[in-house]
Structure formats: C-alpha cells, structure tokens
PDB file of C-alpha atoms in Angstrom:
ATOM      1  CA  MET I   1     -63.160 -31.348 -12.017  1.00 68.00           C
ATOM      2  CA  THR I   2     -65.718 -33.978 -11.006  1.00 50.00           C
ATOM      3  CA  ARG I   3     -68.770 -34.301 -13.262  1.00 39.00           C
ATOM      4  CA  THR I   4     -71.992 -35.619 -11.738  1.00 34.00           C
ATOM      5  CA  ILE I   5     -73.644 -38.451 -13.690  1.00 30.00           C
ATOM      6  CA  VAL I   6     -77.436 -38.804 -13.354  1.00 31.00           C
ATOM      7  CA  SER I   7     -78.578 -42.369 -14.057  1.00 34.00           C
ATOM      8  CA  LEU I   8     -81.970 -43.049 -15.828  1.00 34.00           C
ATOM      9  CA  VAL I   9     -79.695 -43.664 -12.843  1.00 34.00           C
ATOM     10  CA  VAL I  10     -74.607 -30.002 -10.835  1.00 24.00           C
ATOM     11  CA  ALA I  11     -75.073 -15.847  -8.780  1.00 25.00           C
ATOM     12  CA  VAL I  12     -73.599 -16.358  -5.424  1.00 25.00           C
ATOM     13  CA  ILE I  13     -75.824 -17.948  -2.776  1.00 22.00           C
ATOM     14  CA  THR I  14     -74.960 -18.243   0.902  1.00 25.00           C
ATOM     15  CA  ALA I  15     -75.197 -21.617   2.599  1.00 27.00           C
ATOM     16  CA  ILE I  16     -78.073 -20.458   4.795  1.00 29.00           C
ATOM     17  CA  LEU I  17     -80.252 -20.180   1.690  1.00 33.00           C
ATOM     18  CA  LEU I  18     -79.932 -23.894   0.885  1.00 32.00           C
ATOM     19  CA  PRO I  19     -82.509 -25.642   3.090  1.00 38.00           C
ATOM     20  CA  ASN I  20     -83.088 -28.710   0.921  1.00 45.00           C
ATOM     21  CA  ALA I  21     -81.625 -30.929  -1.748  1.00 50.00           C
ATOM     22  CA  ALA I  22     -83.469 -29.191  -4.582  1.00 50.00           C
ATOM     23  CA  LEU I  23     -81.828 -25.847  -3.837  1.00 52.00           C
ATOM     24  CA  ALA I  24     -78.477 -27.564  -3.329  1.00 62.00           C
ATOM     25  CA  ALA I  25     -78.861 -29.149  -6.768  1.00 62.00           C
ATOM     26  CA  THR I  26     -79.719 -25.717  -8.198  1.00 65.00           C
ATOM     27  CA  SER I  27     -76.608 -24.238  -6.578  1.00 82.00           C
ATOM     28  CA  ARG I  28     -74.477 -27.043  -8.018  1.00 84.00           C
ATOM     29  CA  ALA I  29     -75.920 -26.277 -11.445  1.00 84.00           C
ATOM     30  CA  GLU I  30     -75.024 -22.595 -10.968  1.00 91.00           C
ATOM     31  CA  ALA I  31     -71.525 -23.548  -9.831  1.00 92.00           C
ATOM     32  CA  ARG I  32     -71.128 -25.726 -12.913  1.00 91.00           C
ATOM     33  CA  ALA I  33     -72.354 -22.843 -15.100  1.00 92.00           C
ATOM     34  CA  ALA I  34     -69.791 -20.528 -13.485  1.00 94.00           C
ATOM     35  CA  TYR I  35     -67.078 -23.120 -14.158  1.00 95.00           C
ATOM     36  CA  ASP I  36     -68.106 -23.411 -17.814  1.00 94.00           C
ATOM     37  CA  ALA I  37     -68.111 -19.600 -18.081  1.00 96.00           C
ATOM     38  CA  LYS I  38     -64.599 -19.558 -16.535  1.00 96.00           C
ATOM     39  CA  ASP I  39     -65.874 -17.469 -13.631  1.00 97.00           C
ATOM     40  CA  TYR I  40     -63.682 -19.447 -11.271  1.00 97.00           C
ATOM     41  CA  LYS I  41     -64.018 -17.171  -8.251  1.00 96.00           C
ATOM     42  CA  SER I  42     -67.810 -17.551  -8.190  1.00 95.00           C
ATOM     43  CA  CYS I  43     -67.464 -21.251  -8.940  1.00 95.00           C
ATOM     44  CA  ALA I  44     -65.084 -21.714  -6.001  1.00 96.00           C
ATOM     45  CA  LEU I  45     -67.333 -19.779  -3.614  1.00 95.00           C
ATOM     46  CA  LEU I  46     -70.436 -21.779  -4.550  1.00 94.00           C
ATOM     47  CA  TYR I  47     -68.747 -25.149  -4.232  1.00 93.00           C
ATOM     48  CA  ALA I  48     -67.057 -24.119  -0.973  1.00 93.00           C
ATOM     49  CA  GLN I  49     -70.445 -23.156   0.476  1.00 91.00           C
ATOM     50  CA  LEU I  50     -71.894 -26.487  -0.622  1.00 90.00           C
ATOM     51  CA  SER I  51     -68.953 -28.345   0.932  1.00 89.00           C
ATOM     52  CA  ALA I  52     -69.767 -26.756   4.312  1.00 87.00           C
ATOM     53  CA  LEU I  53     -73.307 -28.202   4.374  1.00 82.00           C
ATOM     54  CA  PRO I  54     -74.080 -31.247   6.561  1.00 78.00           C
ATOM     55  CA  ASP I  55     -75.057 -33.317   3.500  1.00 72.00           C
ATOM     56  CA  ALA I  56     -72.080 -32.266   1.368  1.00 78.00           C
ATOM     57  CA  VAL I  57     -70.719 -34.777  -1.121  1.00 81.00           C
ATOM     58  CA  ARG I  58     -67.098 -35.413  -2.051  1.00 84.00           C
ATOM     59  CA  SER I  59     -67.321 -33.504  -5.318  1.00 90.00           C
ATOM     60  CA  ASP I  60     -68.300 -30.228  -3.598  1.00 92.00           C
ATOM     61  CA  GLY I  61     -64.985 -29.701  -1.801  1.00 94.00           C
ATOM     62  CA  TYR I  62     -62.955 -31.243  -4.610  1.00 95.00           C
ATOM     63  CA  ASN I  63     -64.582 -28.981  -7.215  1.00 95.00           C
ATOM     64  CA  ALA I  64     -64.024 -25.960  -4.976  1.00 96.00           C
ATOM     65  CA  ALA I  65     -60.307 -26.828  -4.969  1.00 97.00           C
ATOM     66  CA  CYS I  66     -60.351 -27.103  -8.769  1.00 97.00           C
ATOM     67  CA  CYS I  67     -61.904 -23.666  -9.146  1.00 97.00           C
ATOM     68  CA  LEU I  68     -59.521 -22.116  -6.627  1.00 97.00           C
ATOM     69  CA  ALA I  69     -56.568 -23.547  -8.536  1.00 98.00           C
ATOM     70  CA  LEU I  70     -57.924 -22.184 -11.814  1.00 97.00           C
ATOM     71  CA  ALA I  71     -58.420 -18.798 -10.131  1.00 97.00           C
ATOM     72  CA  ASP I  72     -54.698 -18.996  -9.207  1.00 97.00           C
ATOM     73  CA  ASN I  73     -55.482 -18.904  -5.492  1.00 97.00           C
ATOM     74  CA  LYS I  74     -52.927 -21.585  -4.714  1.00 97.00           C
ATOM     75  CA  ASP I  75     -52.935 -21.336  -0.923  1.00 97.00           C
ATOM     76  CA  ALA I  76     -56.703 -21.770  -0.716  1.00 97.00           C
ATOM     77  CA  ALA I  77     -56.629 -24.477  -3.391  1.00 97.00           C
ATOM     78  CA  PHE I  78     -54.146 -26.598  -1.454  1.00 98.00           C
ATOM     79  CA  ASP I  79     -56.068 -26.076   1.809  1.00 97.00           C
ATOM     80  CA  GLN I  80     -59.370 -27.066   0.189  1.00 96.00           C
ATOM     81  CA  LEU I  81     -57.888 -30.057  -1.620  1.00 97.00           C
ATOM     82  CA  ARG I  82     -56.225 -31.402   1.536  1.00 97.00           C
ATOM     83  CA  GLU I  83     -59.471 -30.982   3.468  1.00 95.00           C
ATOM     84  CA  SER I  84     -61.402 -32.839   0.772  1.00 94.00           C
ATOM     85  CA  ILE I  85     -58.862 -35.676   0.672  1.00 95.00           C
ATOM     86  CA  THR I  86     -58.948 -36.006   4.459  1.00 94.00           C
ATOM     87  CA  HIS I  87     -62.740 -36.079   4.779  1.00 90.00           C
ATOM     88  CA  PHE I  88     -63.662 -38.009   1.631  1.00 89.00           C
ATOM     89  CA  TYR I  89     -61.928 -40.824  -0.163  1.00 88.00           C
ATOM     90  CA  THR I  90     -60.315 -39.404  -3.312  1.00 91.00           C
ATOM     91  CA  ARG I  91     -58.655 -41.561  -5.958  1.00 89.00           C
ATOM     92  CA  VAL I  92     -54.996 -40.605  -6.449  1.00 93.00           C
ATOM     93  CA  PRO I  93     -55.197 -40.814 -10.293  1.00 91.00           C
ATOM     94  CA  ASP I  94     -58.096 -38.337 -10.224  1.00 91.00           C
ATOM     95  CA  VAL I  95     -55.913 -35.766  -8.498  1.00 96.00           C
ATOM     96  CA  GLU I  96     -52.768 -36.511 -10.518  1.00 95.00           C
ATOM     97  CA  GLN I  97     -54.478 -36.334 -13.903  1.00 95.00           C
ATOM     98  CA  ASP I  98     -56.934 -33.496 -13.332  1.00 97.00           C
ATOM     99  CA  PRO I  99     -55.914 -30.632 -15.671  1.00 97.00           C
ATOM    100  CA  ASP I 100     -57.530 -28.125 -13.327  1.00 97.00           C
ATOM    101  CA  PHE I 101     -54.585 -28.587 -10.952  1.00 98.00           C
ATOM    102  CA  ALA I 102     -51.896 -28.055 -13.622  1.00 97.00           C
ATOM    103  CA  ASN I 103     -50.640 -24.773 -12.144  1.00 96.00           C
ATOM    104  CA  LEU I 104     -50.123 -26.468  -8.765  1.00 98.00           C
ATOM    105  CA  HIS I 105     -47.681 -29.090 -10.056  1.00 97.00           C
ATOM    106  CA  SER I 106     -44.558 -26.947  -9.688  1.00 97.00           C
ATOM    107  CA  ASP I 107     -45.378 -26.040  -6.083  1.00 97.00           C
ATOM    108  CA  PRO I 108     -43.555 -28.111  -3.397  1.00 96.00           C
ATOM    109  CA  ARG I 109     -46.919 -28.659  -1.722  1.00 97.00           C
ATOM    110  CA  TRP I 110     -48.123 -30.711  -4.712  1.00 98.00           C
ATOM    111  CA  LYS I 111     -45.984 -33.719  -3.798  1.00 97.00           C
ATOM    112  CA  GLN I 112     -47.071 -33.437  -0.167  1.00 97.00           C
ATOM    113  CA  THR I 113     -50.716 -33.400  -1.276  1.00 97.00           C
ATOM    114  CA  LEU I 114     -50.262 -36.508  -3.444  1.00 97.00           C
ATOM    115  CA  ASP I 115     -48.515 -38.261  -0.550  1.00 97.00           C
ATOM    116  CA  LEU I 116     -51.536 -37.457   1.637  1.00 97.00           C
ATOM    117  CA  ALA I 117     -53.877 -38.784  -1.049  1.00 96.00           C
ATOM    118  CA  ARG I 118     -51.900 -42.057  -1.258  1.00 96.00           C
ATOM    119  CA  GLN I 119     -51.905 -42.389   2.519  1.00 97.00           C
ATOM    120  CA  GLU I 120     -55.674 -41.879   2.672  1.00 95.00           C
ATOM    121  CA  GLU I 121     -56.211 -44.221  -0.284  1.00 93.00           C
ATOM    122  CA  ASP I 122     -54.244 -46.973   1.458  1.00 94.00           C
ATOM    123  CA  ARG I 123     -56.303 -46.456   4.606  1.00 93.00           C
ATOM    124  CA  HIS I 124     -59.641 -46.626   2.803  1.00 91.00           C
ATOM    125  CA  LEU I 125     -58.754 -49.545   0.542  1.00 94.00           C
ATOM    126  CA  ALA I 126     -57.139 -51.770   3.156  1.00 94.00           C
ATOM    127  CA  GLY I 127     -58.364 -55.320   2.638  1.00 95.00           C
ATOM    128  CA  THR I 128     -60.028 -54.692  -0.722  1.00 97.00           C
ATOM    129  CA  ASP I 129     -59.184 -56.292  -4.066  1.00 97.00           C
ATOM    130  CA  ARG I 130     -57.587 -53.391  -5.926  1.00 95.00           C
ATOM    131  CA  ALA I 131     -57.115 -55.288  -9.198  1.00 96.00           C
ATOM    132  CA  LEU I 132     -60.795 -56.192  -9.309  1.00 97.00           C
ATOM    133  CA  ARG I 133     -61.772 -52.650  -8.399  1.00 95.00           C
ATOM    134  CA  HIS I 134     -59.633 -51.358 -11.273  1.00 94.00           C
ATOM    135  CA  GLU I 135     -61.309 -53.752 -13.713  1.00 97.00           C
ATOM    136  CA  LEU I 136     -64.722 -52.499 -12.589  1.00 97.00           C
ATOM    137  CA  PHE I 137     -63.662 -48.924 -13.333  1.00 94.00           C
ATOM    138  CA  VAL I 138     -62.341 -49.882 -16.770  1.00 95.00           C
ATOM    139  CA  ARG I 139     -65.676 -51.471 -17.603  1.00 97.00           C
ATOM    140  CA  LEU I 140     -67.650 -48.599 -16.080  1.00 95.00           C
ATOM    141  CA  ASN I 141     -65.696 -46.059 -18.138  1.00 94.00           C
ATOM    142  CA  ARG I 142     -66.444 -48.039 -21.297  1.00 95.00           C
ATOM    143  CA  ASP I 143     -70.127 -48.123 -20.328  1.00 95.00           C
ATOM    144  CA  GLN I 144     -70.272 -44.381 -19.708  1.00 93.00           C
ATOM    145  CA  GLU I 145     -68.197 -43.383 -22.732  1.00 95.00           C
ATOM    146  CA  VAL I 146     -70.474 -45.058 -25.275  1.00 94.00           C
ATOM    147  CA  ARG I 147     -73.570 -43.698 -23.536  1.00 92.00           C
ATOM    148  CA  GLY I 148     -72.100 -40.207 -23.645  1.00 90.00           C
ATOM    149  CA  ARG I 149     -71.668 -40.488 -27.410  1.00 93.00           C
ATOM    150  CA  LEU I 150     -75.148 -41.935 -27.762  1.00 91.00           C
ATOM    151  CA  ASN I 151     -76.704 -39.083 -25.782  1.00 85.00           C
ATOM    152  CA  ALA I 152     -75.293 -36.711 -28.388  1.00 87.00           C
ATOM    153  CA  ASP I 153     -76.565 -38.835 -31.294  1.00 89.00           C
ATOM    154  CA  SER I 154     -79.478 -40.904 -29.979  1.00 84.00           C
ATOM    155  CA  SER I 155     -80.640 -42.189 -33.363  1.00 88.00           C
ATOM    156  CA  ASN I 156     -77.243 -43.620 -34.358  1.00 93.00           C
ATOM    157  CA  GLN I 157     -77.888 -47.341 -34.871  1.00 95.00           C
ATOM    158  CA  ALA I 158     -74.177 -48.158 -34.957  1.00 95.00           C
ATOM    159  CA  LEU I 159     -73.752 -46.620 -31.497  1.00 95.00           C
ATOM    160  CA  LEU I 160     -76.803 -48.473 -30.212  1.00 95.00           C
ATOM    161  CA  SER I 161     -75.291 -51.724 -31.448  1.00 96.00           C
ATOM    162  CA  GLU I 162     -71.941 -50.842 -29.860  1.00 97.00           C
ATOM    163  CA  MET I 163     -73.651 -50.117 -26.535  1.00 96.00           C
ATOM    164  CA  GLU I 164     -75.465 -53.452 -26.623  1.00 97.00           C
ATOM    165  CA  THR I 165     -72.186 -55.252 -27.323  1.00 97.00           C
ATOM    166  CA  ILE I 166     -70.491 -53.509 -24.377  1.00 97.00           C
ATOM    167  CA  ASP I 167     -73.456 -54.240 -22.100  1.00 97.00           C
ATOM    168  CA  HIS I 168     -73.454 -57.910 -23.113  1.00 97.00           C
ATOM    169  CA  ASP I 169     -69.716 -58.211 -22.455  1.00 98.00           C
ATOM    170  CA  ASN I 170     -69.994 -56.468 -19.078  1.00 98.00           C
ATOM    171  CA  THR I 171     -72.956 -58.624 -18.073  1.00 98.00           C
ATOM    172  CA  THR I 172     -71.168 -61.849 -19.015  1.00 98.00           C
ATOM    173  CA  TRP I 173     -68.111 -60.787 -17.037  1.00 98.00           C
ATOM    174  CA  LEU I 174     -70.166 -59.707 -14.009  1.00 98.00           C
ATOM    175  CA  LYS I 175     -72.093 -63.019 -14.005  1.00 97.00           C
ATOM    176  CA  THR I 176     -68.815 -64.937 -13.885  1.00 98.00           C
ATOM    177  CA  LEU I 177     -67.487 -62.710 -11.113  1.00 98.00           C
ATOM    178  CA  ILE I 178     -70.602 -63.197  -8.991  1.00 97.00           C
ATOM    179  CA  LYS I 179     -70.561 -66.953  -9.516  1.00 96.00           C
ATOM    180  CA  GLU I 180     -66.969 -67.130  -8.309  1.00 97.00           C
ATOM    181  CA  ARG I 181     -66.879 -64.474  -5.579  1.00 96.00           C
ATOM    182  CA  GLY I 182     -70.393 -63.307  -4.823  1.00 96.00           C
ATOM    183  CA  TRP I 183     -71.607 -59.726  -5.037  1.00 97.00           C
ATOM    184  CA  PRO I 184     -68.697 -57.228  -5.126  1.00 98.00           C
ATOM    185  CA  GLY I 185     -69.667 -55.061  -2.189  1.00 97.00           C
ATOM    186  CA  TYR I 186     -67.938 -52.479  -0.018  1.00 96.00           C
ATOM    187  CA  LYS I 187     -65.667 -54.985   1.693  1.00 96.00           C
ATOM    188  CA  LEU I 188     -64.372 -56.409  -1.579  1.00 98.00           C
ATOM    189  CA  VAL I 189     -64.049 -53.343  -3.848  1.00 97.00           C
ATOM    190  CA  TYR I 190     -64.870 -50.350  -1.602  1.00 95.00           C
ATOM    191  CA  LYS I 191     -67.882 -48.079  -2.088  1.00 92.00           C
ATOM    192  CA  ASP I 192     -66.967 -46.691  -5.504  1.00 91.00           C
ATOM    193  CA  GLY I 193     -66.160 -50.158  -6.835  1.00 94.00           C
ATOM    194  CA  ALA I 194     -69.496 -51.451  -5.541  1.00 96.00           C
ATOM    195  CA  GLN I 195     -71.209 -48.526  -7.248  1.00 94.00           C
ATOM    196  CA  ALA I 196     -69.510 -49.426 -10.527  1.00 95.00           C
ATOM    197  CA  ALA I 197     -70.697 -53.035 -10.205  1.00 97.00           C
ATOM    198  CA  TRP I 198     -74.232 -51.875  -9.462  1.00 97.00           C
ATOM    199  CA  LEU I 199     -74.302 -49.630 -12.526  1.00 96.00           C
ATOM    200  CA  LEU I 200     -73.161 -52.510 -14.743  1.00 97.00           C
ATOM    201  CA  ALA I 201     -76.059 -54.545 -13.323  1.00 97.00           C
ATOM    202  CA  GLN I 202     -78.441 -51.637 -13.926  1.00 96.00           C
ATOM    203  CA  HIS I 203     -77.457 -51.758 -17.587  1.00 96.00           C
ATOM    204  CA  ALA I 204     -77.848 -55.526 -17.913  1.00 97.00           C
ATOM    205  CA  ASP I 205     -81.322 -55.031 -19.376  1.00 95.00           C
ATOM    206  CA  LEU I 206     -80.704 -57.675 -22.039  1.00 94.00           C
ATOM    207  CA  ASP I 207     -80.585 -60.293 -19.268  1.00 96.00           C
ATOM    208  CA  PRO I 208     -83.559 -59.634 -16.941  1.00 95.00           C
ATOM    209  CA  GLU I 209     -83.107 -62.968 -15.136  1.00 96.00           C
ATOM    210  CA  PHE I 210     -79.603 -61.910 -14.138  1.00 97.00           C
ATOM    211  CA  GLN I 211     -80.875 -58.520 -12.951  1.00 97.00           C
ATOM    212  CA  ALA I 212     -83.407 -60.330 -10.762  1.00 96.00           C
ATOM    213  CA  GLN I 213     -80.584 -62.492  -9.356  1.00 97.00           C
ATOM    214  CA  VAL I 214     -78.517 -59.392  -8.566  1.00 97.00           C
ATOM    215  CA  LEU I 215     -81.553 -57.903  -6.846  1.00 96.00           C
ATOM    216  CA  GLN I 216     -81.580 -60.777  -4.358  1.00 96.00           C
ATOM    217  CA  LEU I 217     -77.848 -60.425  -3.769  1.00 97.00           C
ATOM    218  CA  LEU I 218     -78.167 -56.682  -3.229  1.00 97.00           C
ATOM    219  CA  GLU I 219     -80.962 -57.179  -0.706  1.00 96.00           C
ATOM    220  CA  LYS I 220     -78.678 -59.424   1.336  1.00 97.00           C
ATOM    221  CA  ALA I 221     -75.708 -57.049   0.944  1.00 97.00           C
ATOM    222  CA  VAL I 222     -77.773 -54.082   2.139  1.00 96.00           C
ATOM    223  CA  LEU I 223     -78.823 -56.013   5.243  1.00 96.00           C
ATOM    224  CA  GLU I 224     -75.133 -56.727   5.885  1.00 97.00           C
ATOM    225  CA  LYS I 225     -74.258 -53.035   5.291  1.00 96.00           C
ATOM    226  CA  ASP I 226     -72.158 -54.075   2.308  1.00 97.00           C
ATOM    227  CA  ALA I 227     -74.175 -52.167  -0.321  1.00 96.00           C
ATOM    228  CA  SER I 228     -76.159 -48.960  -0.659  1.00 94.00           C
ATOM    229  CA  PRO I 229     -79.932 -49.010   0.005  1.00 95.00           C
ATOM    230  CA  SER I 230     -80.351 -46.461  -2.793  1.00 93.00           C
ATOM    231  CA  HIS I 231     -78.660 -48.825  -5.256  1.00 95.00           C
ATOM    232  CA  LEU I 232     -81.155 -51.492  -4.227  1.00 96.00           C
ATOM    233  CA  ALA I 233     -84.031 -49.061  -4.813  1.00 95.00           C
ATOM    234  CA  TYR I 234     -82.796 -48.179  -8.303  1.00 96.00           C
ATOM    235  CA  LEU I 235     -82.482 -51.840  -9.248  1.00 97.00           C
ATOM    236  CA  VAL I 236     -85.908 -52.681  -7.785  1.00 97.00           C
ATOM    237  CA  ASP I 237     -87.397 -50.037 -10.066  1.00 97.00           C
ATOM    238  CA  ARG I 238     -85.312 -51.161 -13.023  1.00 96.00           C
ATOM    239  CA  VAL I 239     -86.456 -54.759 -12.685  1.00 96.00           C
ATOM    240  CA  ARG I 240     -90.076 -53.728 -12.188  1.00 96.00           C
ATOM    241  CA  THR I 241     -90.198 -51.395 -15.193  1.00 95.00           C
ATOM    242  CA  GLY I 242     -88.470 -54.054 -17.285  1.00 94.00           C
ATOM    243  CA  ARG I 243     -91.422 -56.322 -16.469  1.00 95.00           C
ATOM    244  CA  ASP I 244     -93.916 -53.536 -17.314  1.00 95.00           C
ATOM    245  CA  GLU I 245     -94.763 -53.276 -13.606  1.00 97.00           C
ATOM    246  CA  LYS I 246     -95.098 -50.042 -11.652  1.00 97.00           C
ATOM    247  CA  GLN I 247     -91.941 -48.882  -9.897  1.00 97.00           C
ATOM    248  CA  LEU I 248     -91.735 -48.230  -6.145  1.00 97.00           C
ATOM    249  CA  TYR I 249     -89.253 -45.365  -5.758  1.00 97.00           C
ATOM    250  CA  GLY I 250     -89.640 -43.240  -8.897  1.00 96.00           C
ATOM    251  CA  THR I 251     -86.024 -43.635 -10.024  1.00 95.00           C
ATOM    252  CA  GLN I 252     -86.817 -44.550 -13.646  1.00 95.00           C
ATOM    253  CA  PHE I 253     -87.893 -41.812 -16.046  1.00 95.00           C
ATOM    254  CA  ILE I 254     -89.369 -41.954 -19.542  1.00 93.00           C
ATOM    255  CA  LYS I 255     -89.836 -39.277 -22.181  1.00 88.00           C
ATOM    256  CA  LYS I 256     -93.438 -38.252 -22.752  1.00 89.00           C
ATOM    257  CA  ASP I 257     -94.522 -35.292 -24.888  1.00 88.00           C
ATOM    258  CA  ASN I 258     -90.856 -34.217 -25.056  1.00 85.00           C
ATOM    259  CA  GLN I 259     -90.665 -34.088 -21.256  1.00 89.00           C
ATOM    260  CA  TRP I 260     -88.915 -36.449 -18.826  1.00 91.00           C
ATOM    261  CA  VAL I 261     -91.466 -37.884 -16.407  1.00 94.00           C
ATOM    262  CA  PRO I 262     -91.370 -40.780 -13.920  1.00 95.00           C
ATOM    263  CA  ALA I 263     -92.469 -44.155 -15.237  1.00 96.00           C
ATOM    264  CA  PRO I 264     -95.748 -45.249 -13.541  1.00 96.00           C
ATOM    265  CA  ILE I 265     -95.376 -45.534  -9.749  1.00 97.00           C
ATOM    266  CA  GLU I 266     -97.227 -47.873  -7.409  1.00 97.00           C
ATOM    267  CA  ASP I 267     -98.945 -46.023  -4.556  1.00 96.00           C
ATOM    268  CA  GLU I 268     -97.466 -42.742  -5.761  1.00 96.00           C
ATOM    269  CA  ALA I 269     -99.041 -40.824  -2.849  1.00 96.00           C
ATOM    270  CA  HIS I 270     -96.484 -42.442  -0.519  1.00 97.00           C
ATOM    271  CA  VAL I 271     -93.454 -42.541  -2.819  1.00 96.00           C
ATOM    272  CA  ASP I 272     -91.626 -39.797  -0.912  1.00 95.00           C
ATOM    273  CA  GLU I 273     -91.995 -41.777   2.328  1.00 96.00           C
ATOM    274  CA  ARG I 274     -90.365 -44.782   0.682  1.00 96.00           C
ATOM    275  CA  ARG I 275     -87.636 -42.609  -0.823  1.00 94.00           C
ATOM    276  CA  LYS I 276     -86.893 -41.006   2.546  1.00 92.00           C
ATOM    277  CA  ARG I 277     -86.485 -44.409   4.217  1.00 92.00           C
ATOM    278  CA  ILE I 278     -83.584 -45.271   1.909  1.00 89.00           C
ATOM    279  CA  GLY I 279     -81.940 -41.859   1.961  1.00 86.00           C
ATOM    280  CA  LEU I 280     -83.281 -40.351  -1.270  1.00 89.00           C
ATOM    281  CA  GLY I 281     -84.688 -36.856  -1.638  1.00 88.00           C
ATOM    282  CA  THR I 282     -88.232 -36.175  -2.781  1.00 92.00           C
ATOM    283  CA  LEU I 283     -89.480 -37.232  -6.196  1.00 94.00           C
ATOM    284  CA  ALA I 284     -89.944 -33.572  -7.157  1.00 92.00           C
ATOM    285  CA  GLU I 285     -86.316 -32.816  -6.314  1.00 88.00           C
ATOM    286  CA  TYR I 286     -85.103 -35.811  -8.298  1.00 90.00           C
ATOM    287  CA  ALA I 287     -87.289 -34.896 -11.288  1.00 90.00           C
ATOM    288  CA  GLU I 288     -85.762 -31.411 -11.272  1.00 87.00           C
ATOM    289  CA  GLN I 289     -82.259 -32.923 -11.355  1.00 83.00           C
ATOM    290  CA  ILE I 290     -83.184 -35.297 -14.192  1.00 85.00           C
ATOM    291  CA  ARG I 291     -84.639 -32.528 -16.339  1.00 82.00           C
ATOM    292  CA  ALA I 292     -81.713 -30.209 -15.645  1.00 78.00           C
ATOM    293  CA  SER I 293     -79.225 -32.871 -16.758  1.00 74.00           C
ATOM    294  CA  ASN I 294     -80.963 -33.729 -20.044  1.00 68.00           C
TER     295      ASN I 294
END
C-alpha cells in the first residue's frame, strides 16, 4: 500500500461530501485508519470514492486495489488495479513487491496485470534515463529511511549525524550530476525521478549556495514544463527560511508551543492566492495535513 509522505515537505463518506482538499485529506486519513484497523472493506470503499474524484491521485486507486485484495475481493481488486495502472504511471516493482497483493499471485490474471504494468511503464519512460532514475530512488530511499528513524527518536545524536552524512553525500552527488547533465527534470528521469531529485535538493540545507543554484535551474525547468511549480514553491520557501527571510507560500513549518505552525510568511493575507496559482490548496488545508501527519 502507498504511504503518503508530507515534507516539512492520508466511517464511510460518499464522494459528494468531499468538496475540497481538506475533506479529501480527512477521508484519506480515515481510509488509512481503516487499513490499520484491518477494516479492509471500509478502506476499499473510501479509497475507491477518492479515486473517482476529479483531483484524485495515483495512490487513491492503487490503495483501493490493495484493500480489495486484502478483503479477498479478487475480481474487484484486479479491476481496480488495472484501472489505476492504465490511468496513472505505476512502478512495476511496487506492484510486484507489495505484500497486500500476495493472495493475487496464484491467479492467472496476476501475470496479465504485471504485463500491463510493464507495457505502461515502457510507454511512460520512453526516452528517459532509467539507470539515473534508479539511482535517484536509491538515494531518496536512504534519505527517507534515516528520517523515519529520526522522527521516532528525534534527540538521537548518532542518527542526526548519520542524516547529515547522507545529506552531504547526496548533495555532492547531485552537484556533480547537475554540472554534467543539468537539472534532472521530467524529460530525463520522468516525474517521480524529478521529484526525488527535488527532495534531495530540499534536504541540501548544509549547502545553501547550492540550493540557491538549484532554485534558478528549477525556475527555468518550470518555464519549460520540465518541473513542477509546486516543487519550485517549496524550494523558494526553503531557501528563504534558511536565510531567516519570510517565506512566500507557507510550505515550511516550525514547532512552537508544541504545535506545528507555518514559519513567518510575507504578505500572509495573500498567501492562498499565491498557493492557488501554483496548484496548492489553502494554507489552512495544508496545516491540517501537517498536523495530522506528525
């Protein structure tokens, strides 16, 4: 099952009751709670309803398929999984290795589903550098793994040191890559590879000059439709807060009085207008997601 990662960068409700991103986020949280409680029928229904919304994300349909498989509704699970693979790019290893699909493996339709996933993967990744994309994922996984351990033990100095070592190594590697090949955008490593590169740059806080360089490259890539405007917004805020300046989009949060709150925002009265222009929900919706995930 896909797990949503929130960066300093988840009761049965019908789709008609989900008019905005905040309620959709609440429904995802309820679906995740149903999954954790092993109430797979409710989990499947919630994710299926989310997957039918105009602003559905890949994980909604994929997670619905996971829950259907766990509920032993194989026919519906295969239908939902094939639909998700067809409409959203889905990495073949994710499907192959997901334990939620274990009871589907002996079904003849499993091989057909993997063949479809490979076919769609080849279509989406045509012209990209797959080896480079793989390396980005390896480094991203290392980044996320140490941060996951640190979230559970935030005062562990050994883990803090390990994270800094990983960040330094990733930054050095990314600097070399950019010098040789430019910013790894959609055309080079596809959307998920570009997202991995962006997150490595987000975590290059030990080298603020490099982050500022990446910011310029991202601005150009966004203009060329080779990078996400939201990634640019996150890095703008990251660079600004690193300089003790006010952020523009409210993407960076700090802990104050045991509560996660946005770092100071320039012209906060118009922050939602700026967020809307780059495809982000309101600051209130984002704050709710941040607090729910911590």
